[in-house]
Amino acid sequence: MLTKIRKVKFEKERKNPIYNVVMECPDGKELFVKFDYTYATKNFWPLEVNYNKKNYGAKLAWYTREVENMTVELFLETIASKINKKYNFVLQHS
C-alpha cells in the first residue's frame, strides 16, 4: 500500500465500527476516507471520500484503481486491519 495513514478516529462502540482516516498519498496530497464494516454483508463500505479537499461522495474505486492498483475492498481491509491491530479490536463474525 502506497498511501500512508496519518490520523485515525475509530468508533468501535457502534453497531458497525466506523473508521475516519486521514492519509497521505504518494503525490503528497491528502485523502480522507470514512468507512464502516457492515456485519450484515461482512464488507467494508466507504461512506465519505475527500481527496485534496474535494468531496467524492462515497466513490473510492477511482483512487484504489489508479494509485493503489487494488480493489476498494482490499484497500479498506488493509487499512482496517492496521487500525484494528493498533486498537486491539476484533471484528465479531457470527
Short mmCIF file of N, CA and C in Angstrom, two decimals:
data_model
loop_
_atom_site.label_atom_id
_atom_site.label_comp_id
_atom_site.label_asym_id
_atom_site.label_seq_id
_atom_site.Cartn_x
_atom_site.Cartn_y
_atom_site.Cartn_z
N MET A 1 0.84 -1.17 0.00
CA MET A 1 0.00 0.00 0.00
C MET A 1 0.89 1.24 0.00
N LEU A 2 0.67 2.12 -0.96
CA LEU A 2 1.49 3.31 -1.13
C LEU A 2 1.06 4.47 -0.23
N THR A 3 -0.23 4.52 0.09
CA THR A 3 -0.78 5.60 0.90
C THR A 3 -0.47 5.36 2.37
N LYS A 4 -0.05 6.43 3.06
CA LYS A 4 0.34 6.31 4.47
C LYS A 4 -0.74 6.90 5.38
N ILE A 5 -1.05 6.18 6.44
CA ILE A 5 -2.05 6.63 7.41
C ILE A 5 -1.43 7.71 8.29
N ARG A 6 -2.13 8.85 8.41
CA ARG A 6 -1.64 9.96 9.24
C ARG A 6 -2.45 10.12 10.52
N LYS A 7 -3.79 10.13 10.42
CA LYS A 7 -4.66 10.33 11.59
C LYS A 7 -5.82 9.36 11.52
N VAL A 8 -6.25 8.91 12.70
CA VAL A 8 -7.35 7.96 12.77
C VAL A 8 -8.32 8.36 13.87
N LYS A 9 -9.60 8.29 13.56
CA LYS A 9 -10.63 8.36 14.59
C LYS A 9 -11.43 7.07 14.41
N PHE A 10 -11.47 6.25 15.44
CA PHE A 10 -12.08 4.93 15.35
C PHE A 10 -13.24 4.84 16.33
N GLU A 11 -14.43 4.58 15.82
CA GLU A 11 -15.63 4.46 16.64
C GLU A 11 -16.04 2.99 16.69
N LYS A 12 -15.50 2.27 17.66
CA LYS A 12 -15.76 0.83 17.74
C LYS A 12 -16.97 0.48 18.60
N GLU A 13 -17.56 1.46 19.28
CA GLU A 13 -18.68 1.21 20.19
C GLU A 13 -20.01 1.08 19.44
N ARG A 14 -20.05 1.43 18.20
CA ARG A 14 -21.28 1.42 17.41
C ARG A 14 -21.67 0.01 16.97
N LYS A 15 -22.88 -0.08 16.40
CA LYS A 15 -23.36 -1.36 15.87
C LYS A 15 -22.39 -1.88 14.81
N ASN A 16 -22.02 -1.01 13.89
CA ASN A 16 -20.99 -1.30 12.89
C ASN A 16 -19.84 -0.33 13.15
N PRO A 17 -18.61 -0.84 13.33
CA PRO A 17 -17.48 0.06 13.61
C PRO A 17 -17.25 1.04 12.46
N ILE A 18 -16.95 2.29 12.82
CA ILE A 18 -16.72 3.34 11.82
C ILE A 18 -15.28 3.83 11.93
N TYR A 19 -14.64 3.94 10.78
CA TYR A 19 -13.25 4.38 10.69
C TYR A 19 -13.21 5.73 9.96
N ASN A 20 -12.54 6.72 10.55
CA ASN A 20 -12.27 8.01 9.90
C ASN A 20 -10.76 8.09 9.77
N VAL A 21 -10.28 8.12 8.54
CA VAL A 21 -8.83 8.04 8.33
C VAL A 21 -8.35 9.14 7.40
N VAL A 22 -7.32 9.86 7.85
CA VAL A 22 -6.65 10.86 7.01
C VAL A 22 -5.33 10.23 6.58
N MET A 23 -5.10 10.22 5.27
CA MET A 23 -3.90 9.58 4.73
C MET A 23 -3.13 10.52 3.83
N GLU A 24 -1.85 10.23 3.70
CA GLU A 24 -1.00 10.98 2.78
C GLU A 24 -0.77 10.12 1.55
N CYS A 25 -1.09 10.68 0.39
CA CYS A 25 -0.94 9.96 -0.87
C CYS A 25 0.49 10.07 -1.37
N PRO A 26 0.88 9.18 -2.29
CA PRO A 26 2.24 9.23 -2.84
C PRO A 26 2.57 10.57 -3.50
N ASP A 27 1.56 11.26 -4.05
CA ASP A 27 1.80 12.55 -4.69
C ASP A 27 1.81 13.72 -3.70
N GLY A 28 1.72 13.40 -2.39
CA GLY A 28 1.77 14.43 -1.36
C GLY A 28 0.41 15.02 -1.00
N LYS A 29 -0.62 14.64 -1.72
CA LYS A 29 -1.96 15.15 -1.44
C LYS A 29 -2.59 14.35 -0.30
N GLU A 30 -3.72 14.88 0.19
CA GLU A 30 -4.37 14.26 1.35
C GLU A 30 -5.65 13.52 0.91
N LEU A 31 -5.83 12.33 1.47
CA LEU A 31 -7.02 11.53 1.21
C LEU A 31 -7.70 11.26 2.55
N PHE A 32 -8.98 11.62 2.64
CA PHE A 32 -9.77 11.33 3.84
C PHE A 32 -10.82 10.30 3.44
N VAL A 33 -10.90 9.23 4.21
CA VAL A 33 -11.91 8.21 3.95
C VAL A 33 -12.62 7.88 5.25
N LYS A 34 -13.95 7.95 5.20
CA LYS A 34 -14.77 7.49 6.32
C LYS A 34 -15.44 6.22 5.81
N PHE A 35 -15.26 5.13 6.53
CA PHE A 35 -15.87 3.87 6.10
C PHE A 35 -16.28 3.05 7.30
N ASP A 36 -17.12 2.06 7.04
CA ASP A 36 -17.54 1.19 8.14
C ASP A 36 -17.45 -0.26 7.72
N TYR A 37 -17.57 -1.12 8.72
CA TYR A 37 -17.68 -2.55 8.47
C TYR A 37 -19.11 -2.92 8.76
N THR A 38 -19.79 -3.48 7.77
CA THR A 38 -21.19 -3.86 7.93
C THR A 38 -21.25 -5.35 8.20
N TYR A 39 -21.68 -5.70 9.40
CA TYR A 39 -21.74 -7.11 9.78
C TYR A 39 -22.72 -7.90 8.91
N ALA A 40 -23.82 -7.27 8.50
CA ALA A 40 -24.84 -7.96 7.70
C ALA A 40 -24.28 -8.47 6.37
N THR A 41 -23.43 -7.65 5.74
CA THR A 41 -22.87 -8.04 4.43
C THR A 41 -21.43 -8.55 4.55
N LYS A 42 -20.85 -8.40 5.74
CA LYS A 42 -19.46 -8.80 6.00
C LYS A 42 -18.49 -8.09 5.05
N ASN A 43 -18.72 -6.79 4.84
CA ASN A 43 -17.88 -5.99 3.95
C ASN A 43 -17.58 -4.62 4.54
N PHE A 44 -16.48 -4.05 4.06
CA PHE A 44 -16.16 -2.66 4.38
C PHE A 44 -16.77 -1.80 3.28
N TRP A 45 -17.41 -0.69 3.67
CA TRP A 45 -18.05 0.19 2.71
C TRP A 45 -17.60 1.63 2.93
N PRO A 46 -17.15 2.31 1.86
CA PRO A 46 -16.82 3.73 2.00
C PRO A 46 -18.10 4.54 2.21
N LEU A 47 -18.06 5.49 3.14
CA LEU A 47 -19.20 6.34 3.42
C LEU A 47 -18.96 7.76 2.91
N GLU A 48 -17.69 8.19 2.99
CA GLU A 48 -17.34 9.55 2.57
C GLU A 48 -15.89 9.54 2.11
N VAL A 49 -15.62 10.22 0.99
CA VAL A 49 -14.26 10.28 0.44
C VAL A 49 -13.95 11.73 0.05
N ASN A 50 -12.83 12.24 0.53
CA ASN A 50 -12.33 13.55 0.14
C ASN A 50 -10.88 13.40 -0.30
N TYR A 51 -10.58 13.92 -1.48
CA TYR A 51 -9.21 13.86 -1.99
C TYR A 51 -8.79 15.29 -2.31
N ASN A 52 -7.71 15.73 -1.68
CA ASN A 52 -7.19 17.08 -1.90
C ASN A 52 -8.30 18.13 -1.69
N LYS A 53 -9.07 17.94 -0.61
CA LYS A 53 -10.16 18.84 -0.19
C LYS A 53 -11.34 18.87 -1.16
N LYS A 54 -11.45 17.88 -2.07
CA LYS A 54 -12.60 17.78 -2.97
C LYS A 54 -13.42 16.56 -2.57
N ASN A 55 -14.74 16.75 -2.42
CA ASN A 55 -15.63 15.68 -1.99
C ASN A 55 -15.97 14.76 -3.17
N TYR A 56 -15.80 13.47 -2.96
CA TYR A 56 -16.12 12.47 -3.98
C TYR A 56 -17.29 11.60 -3.57
N GLY A 57 -18.07 12.04 -2.58
CA GLY A 57 -19.19 11.24 -2.09
C GLY A 57 -18.64 9.98 -1.44
N ALA A 58 -19.13 8.82 -1.87
CA ALA A 58 -18.63 7.55 -1.34
C ALA A 58 -17.82 6.80 -2.40
N LYS A 59 -17.39 7.52 -3.43
CA LYS A 59 -16.66 6.88 -4.54
C LYS A 59 -15.16 6.82 -4.23
N LEU A 60 -14.64 5.61 -4.20
CA LEU A 60 -13.23 5.40 -3.89
C LEU A 60 -12.52 4.55 -4.94
N ALA A 61 -13.28 3.87 -5.79
CA ALA A 61 -12.69 2.94 -6.77
C ALA A 61 -11.68 3.62 -7.69
N TRP A 62 -11.96 4.85 -8.10
CA TRP A 62 -11.04 5.57 -9.00
C TRP A 62 -9.65 5.67 -8.36
N TYR A 63 -9.61 5.94 -7.05
CA TYR A 63 -8.32 6.09 -6.36
C TYR A 63 -7.62 4.74 -6.20
N THR A 64 -8.35 3.74 -5.74
CA THR A 64 -7.72 2.44 -5.50
C THR A 64 -7.25 1.81 -6.81
N ARG A 65 -7.97 2.06 -7.88
CA ARG A 65 -7.58 1.51 -9.18
C ARG A 65 -6.35 2.24 -9.74
N GLU A 66 -6.39 3.57 -9.74
CA GLU A 66 -5.32 4.37 -10.36
C GLU A 66 -4.04 4.42 -9.54
N VAL A 67 -4.15 4.55 -8.22
CA VAL A 67 -2.97 4.75 -7.38
C VAL A 67 -2.50 3.46 -6.73
N GLU A 68 -3.41 2.73 -6.10
CA GLU A 68 -3.02 1.56 -5.31
C GLU A 68 -3.02 0.26 -6.13
N ASN A 69 -3.69 0.26 -7.26
CA ASN A 69 -3.79 -0.93 -8.10
C ASN A 69 -4.37 -2.11 -7.33
N MET A 70 -5.46 -1.85 -6.61
CA MET A 70 -6.17 -2.88 -5.85
C MET A 70 -7.64 -2.52 -5.78
N THR A 71 -8.45 -3.44 -5.29
CA THR A 71 -9.88 -3.17 -5.17
C THR A 71 -10.15 -2.30 -3.94
N VAL A 72 -11.31 -1.68 -3.92
CA VAL A 72 -11.73 -0.87 -2.77
C VAL A 72 -11.78 -1.75 -1.53
N GLU A 73 -12.34 -2.95 -1.68
CA GLU A 73 -12.47 -3.86 -0.55
C GLU A 73 -11.11 -4.20 0.06
N LEU A 74 -10.15 -4.53 -0.78
CA LEU A 74 -8.81 -4.86 -0.27
C LEU A 74 -8.14 -3.64 0.37
N PHE A 75 -8.31 -2.47 -0.23
CA PHE A 75 -7.75 -1.23 0.30
C PHE A 75 -8.30 -0.95 1.70
N LEU A 76 -9.63 -1.02 1.85
CA LEU A 76 -10.25 -0.75 3.14
C LEU A 76 -9.92 -1.84 4.17
N GLU A 77 -9.86 -3.09 3.72
CA GLU A 77 -9.47 -4.19 4.63
C GLU A 77 -8.06 -3.97 5.17
N THR A 78 -7.16 -3.54 4.31
CA THR A 78 -5.77 -3.31 4.71
C THR A 78 -5.69 -2.20 5.76
N ILE A 79 -6.40 -1.11 5.52
CA ILE A 79 -6.41 0.00 6.47
C ILE A 79 -7.03 -0.46 7.79
N ALA A 80 -8.18 -1.12 7.70
CA ALA A 80 -8.90 -1.55 8.91
C ALA A 80 -8.08 -2.53 9.73
N SER A 81 -7.36 -3.44 9.08
CA SER A 81 -6.57 -4.41 9.85
C SER A 81 -5.47 -3.73 10.64
N LYS A 82 -4.86 -2.67 10.05
CA LYS A 82 -3.83 -1.91 10.78
C LYS A 82 -4.44 -1.18 11.98
N ILE A 83 -5.61 -0.58 11.77
CA ILE A 83 -6.28 0.15 12.85
C ILE A 83 -6.77 -0.82 13.92
N ASN A 84 -7.39 -1.92 13.51
CA ASN A 84 -7.88 -2.92 14.47
C ASN A 84 -6.75 -3.45 15.33
N LYS A 85 -5.60 -3.68 14.72
CA LYS A 85 -4.44 -4.17 15.46
C LYS A 85 -3.98 -3.13 16.48
N LYS A 86 -3.91 -1.88 16.05
CA LYS A 86 -3.47 -0.79 16.93
C LYS A 86 -4.40 -0.65 18.14
N TYR A 87 -5.70 -0.76 17.90
CA TYR A 87 -6.69 -0.58 18.97
C TYR A 87 -7.09 -1.90 19.63
N ASN A 88 -6.43 -2.98 19.26
CA ASN A 88 -6.71 -4.30 19.81
C ASN A 88 -8.20 -4.64 19.70
N PHE A 89 -8.73 -4.45 18.49
CA PHE A 89 -10.15 -4.67 18.22
C PHE A 89 -10.31 -5.85 17.28
N VAL A 90 -11.27 -6.72 17.58
CA VAL A 90 -11.55 -7.89 16.73
C VAL A 90 -12.97 -7.78 16.21
N LEU A 91 -13.13 -7.88 14.88
CA LEU A 91 -14.48 -7.87 14.31
C LEU A 91 -15.20 -9.14 14.74
N GLN A 92 -16.45 -9.01 15.14
CA GLN A 92 -17.20 -10.16 15.63
C GLN A 92 -17.96 -10.82 14.48
N HIS A 93 -17.35 -11.83 13.89
CA HIS A 93 -18.00 -12.57 12.81
C HIS A 93 -18.91 -13.61 13.43
N SER A 94 -20.16 -13.62 12.98
CA SER A 94 -21.09 -14.61 13.54
C SER A 94 -21.39 -15.71 12.57
#
